[in-house]
Every structure is written in structure tokens, then in C-alpha cells.
Amino acid sequence: MQSNTHSRGDRGRQSGENFGNTGPSRRTVLGWGLMTLMAAGCARVPAAPAKPNRTELTLIASAPPSVWDPAFIHDVSGQRILQQVCPPLVSIDSNNGNLTGILATSVTLSDDGTQLRITLAKGLTFSDGTKLDADALKANFERWQNIATTTSKPSAIDTLLADSASHPLIERYETPAHNVLDVHFTRACFSFPDALAHPGLGVLSPASFRANATDPVTEPLGAGAYRIESKATTTAAQREAKNTTTLKLRPKFIDERVTNSSESASATSPEADTSTSEASTSSTLRAVPEKDQAPRTVSFIHTSAKISPAEWLASDHDSATHTDIVDAIAIKEQKEIAQAGLRTLHRDPHSVVYLGFNHDDEHLRHLAMRQAIVQNIDERQMLKDHYPESTLSANGFTPASLGVQPERPVLREEKPTEELLEAADYTGQSIPLAYPTRVRLPYMPRPEATAQNIREQLAKANITTHLKPMRWDTEFLPALLKGEHSGLWIFGLHGLYRSPHDMLARLFSGAHPLCNARLTDIPQRLDAALGIESPTERRETYKRIQKDLLTDLPLYPLILPASTIALSRDVTSYLLSPYLEEPLEYVTLK
């Protein structure tokens, strides 16, 4: 959970154009002023007939999802697609860090942290026409709990509803009203309200569940703005049916949100127990998009074409090589985009890029070898050509905005590199350095360039590595999730909500941790942190855990990358979020 010592501005700002009641940003106002001046200079030119606004939005995405169930999606691209279809109950307001309702009008936690009350907006429906009520939400919670405790099936929510020993978090449910669900926990969990923003907890119609409810759904039916019309099956050089995931706007979605806009932000059932703790939070429903403004069709193009983002964005929107939005823009590409007269927007950093160590490697199992590698990597060299200026070196395993960064232990130059390599019995053997290919990631826009930079730096210290390119969707990500990477590898995690537990547990806890840390007490310490009522004490606990991990070096946090998104001339507004929860129904087009 976010540090209370931070100001509201520190906890995340709205990047790019703002929505709701916040008004336009200063950057937007300046942009409007420039367009006004340009229009004034052409005032004598007869106005062209007004063209209707475009209704289709196109985006470049990485490989299509391997599954179509939010609970089993591990890659950022797949999560962003499914969030448009089956969003979670709440999101995080980037202006102030508060929870904002998507499907729920309020979320409250009891004083002792053991009872969660969720009040749904009234009259919501799934894309199949069935009601989203307390019974449907209960069915989702029951499914999530079963998925999280089925250790044979790695999911995106393993660490949310089960601890390292697979002890269920949820004890029972009550439905005091048709739109109110009470969830009773087996133990205190003070950070769970924030966890409801996790995209893996996207709410689905029970009608889409498989016969075995823990199996991934194949046809997700959600209560979001869009429904899936067609699913991509592969990647292709240009835009083709086989590499395009198409979403269609649900007209009823807008009507349901308009109906709920007058509801009380904290409406609860008369039977509600109103006692709540400081960790509790209420949410107001997110503002409704302007009528007839939301794109009616959204197309995600999964492409392998080696075309620069500027070319994709600048081409005519009727072209097969046109797109309106390209995410994960490298700094060199930003210059090309600016030269083409196009815009880029920057998200606040909420990711970490790591260098992974396989501790079963005969050399990397030695702490001395890991120390030798760490002290010969200068993260600043990685920032020059690949990341925006706001990217920083990482002091821990979590984003700095969460306020739990430890004082970094001395890792560099404790001993000469030669002495460390001798202690590890290393005599120049080549170590593989794996990196993903055919992918753009918000935290790593150019993986090959990052890997090459590390290889060159280590070579200067007589540490030999050889690059190991691995296709993202079929090789790199599966190996990462199964813990099968050998040698060294570069990967990153994006913080999906505002809790240190999110990333630390994914790395070191649960049934399928991404790192084989040698400190075996870390899962238990992470579990215990969830039950700490005091936010200050909870933050200090996460700091101590990270400090101990840094001393042992199970993996090495490299940088805190800022991410950049580029827009075509047709996009007039786009809602950015450091958590990547970016609802496309708020995008407006010329």
C-alpha cells in the first residue's frame, strides 16, 4: 500500500489529457492554444465540409494472448486487451491514488481487516445480457479462490488469494442485498481493497465458465465497455484478419453508467456494518464517456513488421500499415515521431527491469560471482539510447512511488572484481544472456539493445556472455513462468496496483515464483505483512524484506523505466495510467 508520507501528487499524476471533472492539463491547454493560432492564420480559407468522426481505433500490440481469461494472463498486452472486456471492480485514480469504481460504487474493510464489503453499481449486465449482481460476483470470487489454490495451474492471481502454503484466504460469503457481497477472510488482509484493481480479477459472466471452473475460459463475457468480436491467432507483417483482435462497443454499457452516475458514492445496504478501518476505502464510479464519443470498434494489430512507429502512425488511416497508438516507444524512436509532427505521452514510472540469475548455474550459484556481475553494470549506460530521461536506477525490487525502497546495501567495489571471480572459480566460461524478441514492452521497448549493452559492459570486466534471443510468446515468457531460464536473463514486471506485495510476491512467493531465492523465509514474511494493520509498520516490513534480498542477490534490480506512448494525428485525447489501466472508451478521435 502507498506510503502515507507521500503527497497526493507523489502518488501518481494524470499524464496527457485529463477526464472527468479535473479539466484539461496545462500541456493540453497549450496544445489547444497552438491549434487556435494556426487556425487564425488560415481564417480566410473556406472551411471544408465537416467530416464525421472516425469510429475505429487501432493499436499495435505484441503477440496475441495465448489464453483469453484474465486470471491466467501474464503478459501486459493480453491484460490490456481483456481489461476493455472484463475489467476488475475498481481502478486507481492517477490524480490522487484513491480507488475509483468501475463496477463497484464502494469497497470497505472492517476494522480488524477480516471482512470486505463490495457494493456493486445497480443494473449492470454482462455482454451476454445476464445480470452482474451479488450472486454473479460471488461465483467469480469462488472461482478465483479455487484457481489460486490449484497449484498445478499457474495463474496471474496465485499470490492474491492464497499464501505460500496454499491456505485459502476466503472463509465464507454473505449477500445481504442483491448488489452487495460480504467476503469474510480467514485472516486479516489490510491491502486487499487495492488488490481489487488487479486485472487478473476481471469479472466474468458465470455463463462463460468452463465445466471445470478452474480451466481458462475461451469466450470471455464481461461487463466492460467492449465485447470480443474476433480473436487473433498469429502475427503478420501487415494488418490482416488473422493477426487482428477486434472489440465492439456495447451500447448498453454507456446507458448503465449514465443510470448509475447519480448514485451515492458510498451507497450501502441498510444492513451494512458501517465500521471500517483506516485501510478501508470508498470509490466513486468513473465518469461516463461523452455520448457517441467512444470508439465503436477497437482493433489490436499483432504484427511482426519491421516498420518504425513513426511510419505506422503517420500513414493514412485507410492503409494496412496504419495505427493510432503505439506503446513502448524507445528514446530514438521518439525523435523520429517528433520529426513527423506526432505526439508522445509519458507515464509515471511503475515498473522495474531486473537481471535474473539461475542459481543452479555452476558459477552463478556463488554470491561472489553475482556480486562481480552487479558491480560491473552501470545502469546509466542503459538509459542513454533506450529510455526516457525520467527513467532511474532501481534501489529495490518495487517502484519508488510505493515508498518502500530500502537504503541500498553496498554491493559495488567491496572487493576487486578479480578477487570475486577467483572466489567463484570463474575462468572466462561464456554464460548465456537471454532476452525476449518480437515484443514491445512498456518497461523494455528494445530488449535486444538492453541485452547487448549489458554484454558489452561485462566483457570489459572479463566476464563473458553470449546473447540468447528467445521469442516472447512461445519461448521467453513460458520459460520465465516455469523457472527454466539458464544463465542470465533480462525481464521486467509492471506494478498492477499500488502495493509492494504485488511485485514481491510474484517474484519470490506463491506456488510459482519467478525467482528461486535462497532466503526460504521470504514467502512467510510476505504473508505476515498482509496482516499488519499499521501502514507505517507494513512499509518498514517491506523495506527490511527488500534489504535482505538485495544482500543475498537472488536477482538484481536494474532500472525503474518510464514508458512512452505515441499517438496518430487522429487521436485527440487519451487517458494514461501508470498502472496501465487505460479504458479505451475514453479515447476521442477526429
XYZ file of C-alpha atoms in Angstrom:
590
model
C 0.000 0.000 0.000
C 1.204 3.500 -0.786
C 3.172 5.430 1.746
C 1.072 7.963 3.679
C 4.112 10.215 3.863
C 3.827 10.974 0.182
C 1.786 13.887 -1.053
C -1.193 13.239 -3.278
C 0.868 14.419 -6.220
C 3.636 11.942 -5.381
C 1.244 9.018 -5.591
C 0.686 9.392 -9.310
C -0.395 12.133 -11.652
C -2.656 12.123 -14.660
C -0.445 12.031 -17.731
C -1.640 13.519 -21.001
C -5.243 14.698 -21.287
C -7.480 14.523 -18.223
C -11.078 13.399 -17.930
C -13.965 13.717 -15.527
C -14.090 16.921 -13.506
C -10.370 17.588 -13.459
C -10.342 19.778 -16.574
C -7.641 19.945 -19.218
C -3.979 19.787 -18.265
C -1.626 22.733 -18.838
C 0.012 20.779 -21.658
C -3.387 20.269 -23.279
C -4.315 23.941 -22.945
C -1.040 24.963 -24.588
C -1.720 22.498 -27.367
C -5.193 23.903 -27.916
C -3.728 27.402 -27.962
C -1.262 26.440 -30.686
C -4.033 24.917 -32.801
C -6.118 28.063 -32.303
C -3.274 30.264 -33.559
C -2.786 28.044 -36.570
C -6.482 28.222 -37.347
C -6.433 32.022 -37.052
C -3.693 32.225 -39.661
C -5.903 30.351 -42.123
C -9.142 32.144 -41.348
C -9.759 33.268 -44.928
C -9.639 29.769 -46.349
C -13.166 28.387 -46.941
C -13.956 25.702 -44.414
C -14.054 22.169 -45.741
C -17.245 20.166 -45.190
C -17.238 18.667 -41.722
C -16.181 15.016 -41.730
C -17.803 12.599 -39.323
C -15.570 11.452 -36.520
C -13.759 8.175 -37.048
C -15.300 5.306 -35.164
C -12.460 2.727 -35.246
C -9.368 2.890 -33.038
C -6.296 0.816 -33.955
C -3.383 -0.130 -31.713
C -0.138 -2.044 -32.182
C 0.136 -4.885 -29.674
C 2.619 -7.685 -29.131
C 1.738 -11.321 -29.804
C -1.935 -12.240 -29.304
C -2.887 -13.670 -25.913
C -2.206 -17.373 -25.509
C -5.297 -17.564 -23.270
C -8.404 -15.360 -23.104
C -9.011 -15.464 -19.379
C -7.855 -12.513 -17.220
C -6.981 -14.845 -14.322
C -4.392 -16.615 -16.492
C -2.925 -13.687 -18.463
C 0.699 -12.915 -17.536
C 1.718 -10.501 -20.311
C 0.911 -6.799 -20.323
C -0.505 -6.795 -23.860
C -3.053 -9.519 -23.115
C -4.076 -7.838 -19.864
C -4.739 -4.547 -21.625
C -6.964 -6.219 -24.216
C -9.055 -8.106 -21.669
C -9.395 -5.091 -19.367
C -11.575 -3.497 -22.038
C -13.869 -6.555 -21.988
C -13.908 -7.773 -18.386
C -12.487 -5.064 -16.118
C -11.927 -5.507 -12.381
C -14.231 -3.939 -9.812
C -12.149 -0.802 -9.278
C -9.268 1.179 -10.719
C -6.792 3.614 -9.190
C -7.220 7.341 -9.820
C -3.862 8.550 -11.116
C -4.536 12.070 -9.801
C -4.793 11.187 -6.130
C -4.160 7.456 -5.647
C -7.735 6.786 -4.490
C -9.803 3.881 -5.729
C -12.345 4.705 -8.427
C -15.225 2.389 -9.172
C -15.615 0.625 -12.496
C -18.265 -1.872 -11.431
C -18.401 -1.179 -7.664
C -19.659 2.003 -6.026
C -17.938 1.253 -2.725
C -15.415 -1.120 -1.174
C -14.968 -1.177 2.602
C -12.900 -3.258 5.005
C -13.782 -3.975 8.622
C -11.666 -2.623 11.470
C -9.948 -5.959 12.021
C -9.247 -6.467 8.310
C -11.231 -9.698 8.057
C -14.439 -8.620 6.294
C -14.706 -6.949 2.897
C -17.956 -5.386 1.694
C -18.412 -4.705 -2.035
C -21.386 -2.700 -3.270
C -21.981 -3.042 -6.997
C -23.485 -0.356 -9.190
C -27.122 -1.194 -9.908
C -28.442 -2.548 -13.178
C -25.098 -3.718 -14.626
C -25.113 -6.510 -17.190
C -22.559 -8.714 -18.890
C -22.209 -8.757 -22.666
C -24.423 -11.874 -22.801
C -27.280 -9.915 -21.204
C -27.149 -11.619 -17.800
C -27.100 -9.546 -14.614
C -23.973 -8.593 -12.702
C -25.285 -8.923 -9.171
C -24.016 -10.214 -5.825
C -24.581 -13.839 -6.829
C -22.563 -13.450 -10.044
C -19.773 -11.698 -8.136
C -19.775 -14.462 -5.515
C -19.371 -17.035 -8.300
C -16.311 -15.091 -9.523
C -14.755 -14.988 -6.042
C -15.319 -18.711 -5.594
C -13.650 -19.369 -8.939
C -10.706 -17.069 -8.136
C -10.147 -18.823 -4.802
C -10.191 -22.249 -6.477
C -7.779 -21.105 -9.200
C -5.356 -19.601 -6.674
C -5.254 -22.799 -4.631
C -4.882 -25.133 -7.633
C -1.089 -25.126 -7.701
C -0.841 -27.278 -10.816
C -2.176 -24.415 -12.951
C -0.011 -21.264 -12.793
C -2.271 -18.219 -12.858
C -1.948 -14.462 -12.642
C -3.702 -14.430 -9.247
C -1.779 -17.134 -7.374
C -0.459 -14.672 -4.794
C -3.718 -12.751 -4.254
C -5.967 -15.362 -2.662
C -3.583 -17.984 -1.284
C -0.404 -17.769 0.754
C 2.773 -19.716 0.111
C 1.289 -22.818 1.747
C -1.900 -22.536 -0.368
C -4.060 -21.740 2.647
C -7.300 -20.207 1.358
C -7.799 -16.554 2.232
C -11.614 -16.600 1.994
C -13.732 -18.371 4.602
C -17.323 -17.614 3.544
C -19.640 -15.166 1.759
C -22.897 -13.344 2.505
C -25.234 -11.460 0.152
C -27.252 -9.022 2.332
C -28.656 -7.307 -0.789
C -28.888 -8.115 -4.487
C -25.935 -5.831 -5.231
C -23.920 -6.271 -2.002
C -21.382 -9.026 -1.323
C -19.654 -9.567 2.022
C -16.406 -11.561 1.849
C -15.122 -12.997 5.146
C -11.374 -13.737 5.336
C -9.623 -16.411 7.388
C -7.074 -13.808 8.481
C -6.566 -10.059 8.312
C -5.665 -8.704 4.862
C -5.433 -4.927 5.051
C -4.197 -4.367 1.495
C -6.939 -6.362 -0.235
C -9.122 -3.385 -1.304
C -6.273 -2.156 -3.507
C -5.782 -5.670 -4.888
C -9.275 -5.499 -6.392
C -7.738 -3.285 -9.103
C -5.610 -6.247 -10.293
C -6.511 -7.021 -13.953
C -6.421 -10.742 -13.142
C -9.586 -10.175 -11.095
C -11.562 -9.167 -14.176
C -15.216 -10.025 -13.535
C -16.741 -12.591 -15.931
C -20.260 -13.810 -16.549
C -20.619 -17.232 -14.874
C -22.097 -18.376 -18.192
C -18.589 -18.214 -19.674
C -17.057 -20.543 -17.043
C -15.897 -23.941 -18.267
C -17.324 -27.226 -16.900
C -14.257 -27.324 -14.667
C -14.407 -23.768 -13.350
C -10.630 -23.612 -12.805
C -9.957 -24.091 -16.538
C -9.273 -20.872 -18.507
C -12.376 -19.518 -20.226
C -12.239 -19.389 -24.028
C -15.022 -16.845 -24.688
C -14.816 -14.134 -22.008
C -18.127 -12.370 -21.353
C -17.552 -9.268 -19.243
C -19.300 -6.105 -18.089
C -16.797 -3.752 -19.709
C -17.313 -1.255 -22.490
C -16.411 -3.747 -25.224
C -17.086 -7.323 -26.267
C -14.782 -9.512 -28.350
C -15.861 -9.812 -31.970
C -12.805 -11.662 -33.343
C -9.588 -13.040 -31.867
C -6.156 -13.003 -33.485
C -4.429 -16.330 -33.987
C -0.954 -15.266 -35.129
C 1.250 -12.302 -36.057
C 1.637 -10.890 -39.577
C 3.590 -8.203 -41.410
C 0.562 -6.043 -42.159
C -2.949 -5.805 -40.805
C -4.847 -8.963 -41.663
C -7.796 -10.783 -40.121
C -5.564 -13.481 -38.643
C -3.448 -11.003 -36.675
C -6.170 -8.597 -35.550
C -8.168 -8.786 -32.324
C -11.369 -6.785 -32.778
C -13.566 -5.398 -29.998
C -17.030 -3.856 -30.423
C -18.582 -1.213 -28.155
C -21.545 -2.339 -26.067
C -24.173 0.434 -26.373
C -25.867 -0.757 -23.175
C -22.624 -0.118 -21.294
C -22.981 3.666 -21.654
C -26.657 3.601 -20.635
C -25.854 1.590 -17.490
C -23.141 4.026 -16.450
C -25.368 7.065 -17.043
C -28.060 5.491 -14.863
C -25.552 4.938 -12.053
C -23.920 8.364 -12.253
C -26.458 9.802 -9.817
C -25.954 7.023 -7.267
C -24.367 7.882 -3.934
C -20.623 7.241 -3.964
C -20.873 5.315 -0.709
C -24.294 3.726 -1.008
C -24.594 0.534 1.010
C -27.295 -1.841 2.125
C -29.369 -0.896 5.193
C -27.953 -3.985 6.855
C -24.402 -2.762 6.400
C -21.997 -2.699 9.297
C -20.539 0.761 8.720
C -17.461 0.352 10.946
C -14.367 0.492 8.772
C -10.660 0.761 9.351
C -8.174 3.295 8.012
C -7.251 0.747 5.381
C -10.813 0.809 4.045
C -11.703 2.957 1.097
C -14.785 4.007 -0.785
C -14.845 4.538 -4.522
C -16.963 6.670 -6.790
C -17.883 5.390 -10.231
C -15.631 6.601 -13.003
C -17.136 9.418 -15.080
C -19.195 8.314 -18.063
C -17.662 8.887 -21.526
C -19.307 11.554 -23.637
C -22.227 10.131 -25.612
C -21.225 9.000 -29.127
C -17.560 9.795 -28.403
C -16.269 6.304 -27.549
C -14.720 4.373 -30.463
C -17.258 1.824 -31.647
C -14.561 -0.574 -32.826
C -11.108 -1.204 -31.309
C -8.586 -3.267 -33.273
C -5.362 -4.614 -31.763
C -2.875 -5.439 -34.550
C -0.326 -8.108 -33.614
C 2.461 -7.509 -36.099
C 5.978 -8.719 -36.815
C 6.652 -5.986 -39.387
C 9.911 -4.073 -39.035
C 8.259 -0.709 -39.631
C 9.120 2.259 -37.461
C 6.381 3.589 -35.168
C 6.507 6.932 -36.991
C 5.628 5.188 -40.270
C 2.719 3.298 -38.705
C 1.332 6.441 -37.100
C 1.856 8.859 -39.996
C 0.329 6.687 -42.722
C -3.262 7.242 -43.874
C -5.806 5.584 -41.597
C -7.139 3.551 -44.512
C -3.718 1.962 -45.055
C -2.966 -1.606 -43.946
C 0.106 -0.241 -42.153
C -1.683 2.445 -40.141
C -2.256 2.537 -36.413
C -3.444 5.205 -33.999
C -1.466 4.153 -30.923
C 1.957 2.554 -30.459
C 3.106 1.784 -26.916
C 6.636 1.201 -25.590
C 8.494 3.833 -27.603
C 12.301 3.940 -27.313
C 14.024 7.304 -26.994
C 15.466 7.203 -30.532
C 12.001 6.497 -31.899
C 10.653 9.495 -30.003
C 12.860 11.748 -32.105
C 11.505 10.245 -35.337
C 7.951 10.639 -34.097
C 8.560 14.282 -33.139
C 10.090 14.974 -36.566
C 6.915 13.580 -38.148
C 4.877 16.095 -36.149
C 3.292 13.464 -33.916
C 2.802 13.365 -30.147
C 4.241 11.202 -27.407
C 2.926 10.945 -23.838
C 4.849 9.682 -20.802
C 3.548 7.531 -17.979
C 4.823 7.857 -14.451
C 7.287 5.006 -13.702
C 5.687 1.958 -12.117
C 7.863 -0.871 -13.462
C 11.190 -2.486 -12.628
C 13.647 -4.171 -15.022
C 15.727 -6.977 -13.500
C 18.724 -9.124 -14.340
C 17.880 -12.704 -13.385
C 20.406 -15.268 -12.111
C 19.958 -19.012 -12.422
C 21.227 -20.164 -9.033
C 21.713 -23.690 -10.303
C 24.391 -22.481 -12.724
C 27.814 -23.687 -11.564
C 29.127 -20.123 -11.483
C 26.058 -18.030 -10.643
C 25.332 -20.105 -7.541
C 28.257 -18.255 -5.927
C 27.344 -14.929 -4.337
C 30.812 -13.674 -5.290
C 30.035 -14.192 -8.977
C 26.726 -12.357 -8.717
C 28.474 -9.514 -6.910
C 31.125 -9.346 -9.620
C 28.436 -9.039 -12.288
C 26.479 -6.412 -10.381
C 29.415 -4.155 -9.684
C 30.363 -4.075 -13.354
C 26.976 -2.955 -14.687
C 26.386 0.783 -14.920
C 22.635 1.298 -15.359
C 23.230 4.839 -16.587
C 24.776 3.444 -19.768
C 21.497 1.640 -20.480
C 19.475 4.820 -20.220
C 21.211 6.883 -22.880
C 19.737 5.405 -26.044
C 16.774 3.340 -24.905
C 14.764 5.003 -22.118
C 13.202 8.436 -21.399
C 15.122 10.852 -19.199
C 12.777 10.231 -16.255
C 13.999 6.608 -16.005
C 16.018 5.989 -12.823
C 18.326 3.377 -11.348
C 16.474 0.937 -9.112
C 17.220 0.809 -5.392
C 14.929 -2.146 -4.768
C 12.545 -4.646 -6.298
C 9.495 -2.332 -6.285
C 8.687 1.079 -7.830
C 9.957 4.058 -5.880
C 6.456 5.592 -5.824
C 5.336 2.936 -3.324
C 7.619 4.410 -0.671
C 9.235 1.142 0.491
C 12.660 1.477 -1.110
C 15.370 0.349 1.337
C 18.669 2.047 1.814
C 20.675 0.213 -0.790
C 23.336 -2.053 0.756
C 26.877 -1.676 -0.508
C 27.091 -4.044 -3.468
C 29.832 -2.424 -5.506
C 33.565 -2.499 -5.009
C 33.508 -4.325 -1.688
C 36.225 -6.458 -3.237
C 38.099 -6.210 -6.551
C 36.370 -7.983 -9.431
C 39.371 -10.257 -9.941
C 39.155 -11.451 -6.344
C 35.420 -12.109 -6.631
C 35.826 -14.081 -9.868
C 38.574 -16.164 -8.311
C 36.356 -16.937 -5.310
C 33.652 -18.155 -7.738
C 36.172 -20.335 -9.654
C 35.297 -18.422 -12.831
C 37.888 -18.596 -15.610
C 36.123 -16.984 -18.550
C 33.424 -19.514 -19.437
C 30.620 -17.994 -21.532
C 27.273 -17.550 -19.745
C 24.042 -17.259 -21.767
C 22.202 -13.941 -21.546
C 18.572 -14.395 -22.626
C 16.235 -11.634 -23.780
C 12.782 -11.580 -25.448
C 12.237 -10.865 -29.155
C 9.213 -9.866 -31.275
C 7.744 -7.779 -28.499
C 7.396 -4.200 -27.299
C 7.022 -3.929 -23.552
C 6.265 -0.690 -21.679
C 9.196 -1.386 -19.365
C 11.570 -2.577 -22.123
C 10.961 -1.133 -25.615
C 14.196 -2.541 -27.104
C 15.163 -5.756 -25.269
C 17.996 -6.674 -27.668
C 19.703 -3.306 -27.234
C 19.459 -3.609 -23.445
C 20.982 -7.114 -23.525
C 23.768 -6.009 -25.868
C 24.631 -3.117 -23.555
C 24.962 -5.476 -20.566
C 27.052 -7.945 -22.585
C 29.493 -5.188 -23.585
C 29.824 -3.860 -20.037
C 30.550 -7.298 -18.580
C 33.087 -8.041 -21.318
C 35.196 -5.111 -20.084
C 35.459 -6.924 -16.728
C 36.452 -10.204 -18.423
C 33.028 -11.736 -17.770
C 31.999 -13.499 -20.972
C 28.360 -13.795 -22.022
C 26.634 -14.719 -25.263
C 23.242 -13.365 -26.289
C 20.343 -15.792 -26.359
C 17.351 -14.331 -28.244
C 14.043 -16.023 -27.394
C 10.648 -15.357 -28.936
C 8.500 -13.657 -26.307
C 5.243 -15.566 -26.572
C 6.438 -19.108 -27.308
C 9.863 -19.253 -25.625
C 10.807 -16.458 -23.222
C 7.570 -15.989 -21.256
C 6.876 -19.748 -20.837
C 10.451 -20.288 -19.601
C 10.101 -17.368 -17.181
C 6.853 -18.695 -15.716
C 8.282 -22.205 -15.309
C 11.614 -21.025 -13.865
C 13.541 -22.677 -16.702
C 15.839 -19.850 -17.806
C 19.525 -20.756 -17.697
C 22.391 -18.382 -17.014
C 21.360 -14.730 -17.046
C 18.163 -13.193 -18.401
C 16.604 -9.749 -18.613
C 12.967 -9.278 -17.687
C 10.667 -6.788 -16.044
C 7.486 -6.508 -14.031
C 4.846 -3.826 -14.176
C 3.146 -2.888 -10.927
C -0.527 -3.701 -11.450
C -1.807 -1.855 -8.394
C -0.353 0.211 -5.565
C 1.066 -2.453 -3.255
C 4.632 -3.717 -2.707
C 3.139 -7.166 -2.156
C 2.082 -7.336 -5.801
C 5.581 -7.492 -7.273
C 7.459 -9.040 -4.341
C 5.044 -11.968 -4.142
C 5.152 -12.554 -7.898
C 8.950 -12.696 -7.691
C 9.502 -14.685 -4.512
C 6.287 -16.258 -3.201
C 3.315 -18.386 -4.173
C 3.344 -21.773 -5.836
C 5.166 -20.485 -8.925
C 7.643 -17.696 -8.014
C 9.620 -16.120 -10.850
C 12.875 -16.299 -8.887
C 14.393 -19.188 -6.922
C 15.533 -17.087 -3.971
C 17.711 -18.827 -1.412
C 16.119 -16.997 1.513
C 13.384 -19.513 2.249
C 11.580 -17.388 4.844
C 10.569 -14.666 2.352
C 7.123 -16.160 1.488
C 6.165 -16.362 5.161
C 7.356 -12.802 5.809
C 5.338 -11.519 2.855
C 2.238 -13.335 4.065
C 2.669 -11.853 7.538
C 2.956 -8.319 6.122
C -0.596 -8.501 4.767
C -1.937 -8.809 8.309
C -0.115 -5.746 9.689
C -2.689 -3.031 10.404
C -0.309 -0.065 10.714
C 0.633 1.290 7.251
C 3.922 2.599 8.666
C 4.888 -0.750 10.169
C 3.817 -2.534 6.997
C 6.069 -0.267 4.887
C 9.030 -0.869 7.203
C 8.466 -4.630 6.911
C 8.639 -4.460 3.109
C 11.807 -2.358 3.350
C 13.502 -4.953 5.568
C 12.481 -7.786 3.239
C 13.945 -5.966 0.232
C 17.173 -5.120 2.049
C 17.736 -8.767 2.953
C 17.019 -9.829 -0.640
C 19.470 -7.283 -2.032
C 22.184 -8.603 0.244
C 21.598 -12.156 -0.997
C 21.137 -11.090 -4.667
C 18.585 -13.641 -5.909
C 18.274 -11.283 -8.884
C 19.345 -7.705 -9.494
C 17.000 -4.709 -9.968
C 18.438 -2.573 -12.760
C 16.197 0.389 -13.543
C 12.831 1.998 -12.920
C 11.759 2.709 -16.508
C 9.333 5.366 -17.598
C 7.194 4.316 -20.545
C 6.161 6.318 -23.589
C 3.137 6.043 -25.856
C 2.790 7.656 -29.303
C -0.419 8.831 -30.967
C -1.509 9.454 -34.547
C -2.923 12.829 -35.595
C -6.445 11.436 -35.389
C -6.281 10.853 -31.619
C -7.388 13.961 -29.738
C -7.379 12.581 -26.184
C -6.066 9.510 -24.371
C -6.249 8.604 -20.688
C -2.888 7.434 -19.325
C -2.282 5.459 -16.135
C 0.985 4.358 -14.516
C -0.804 1.069 -13.752
C -1.710 0.568 -17.465
C -5.434 0.536 -16.645
C -6.350 2.695 -19.632
C -10.020 2.393 -20.714
C -10.222 2.889 -24.465
C -13.831 4.087 -24.374
C -12.426 7.452 -23.280
C -10.247 7.881 -26.375
C -11.596 10.507 -28.770
C -10.858 10.628 -32.495
C -11.149 13.320 -35.135
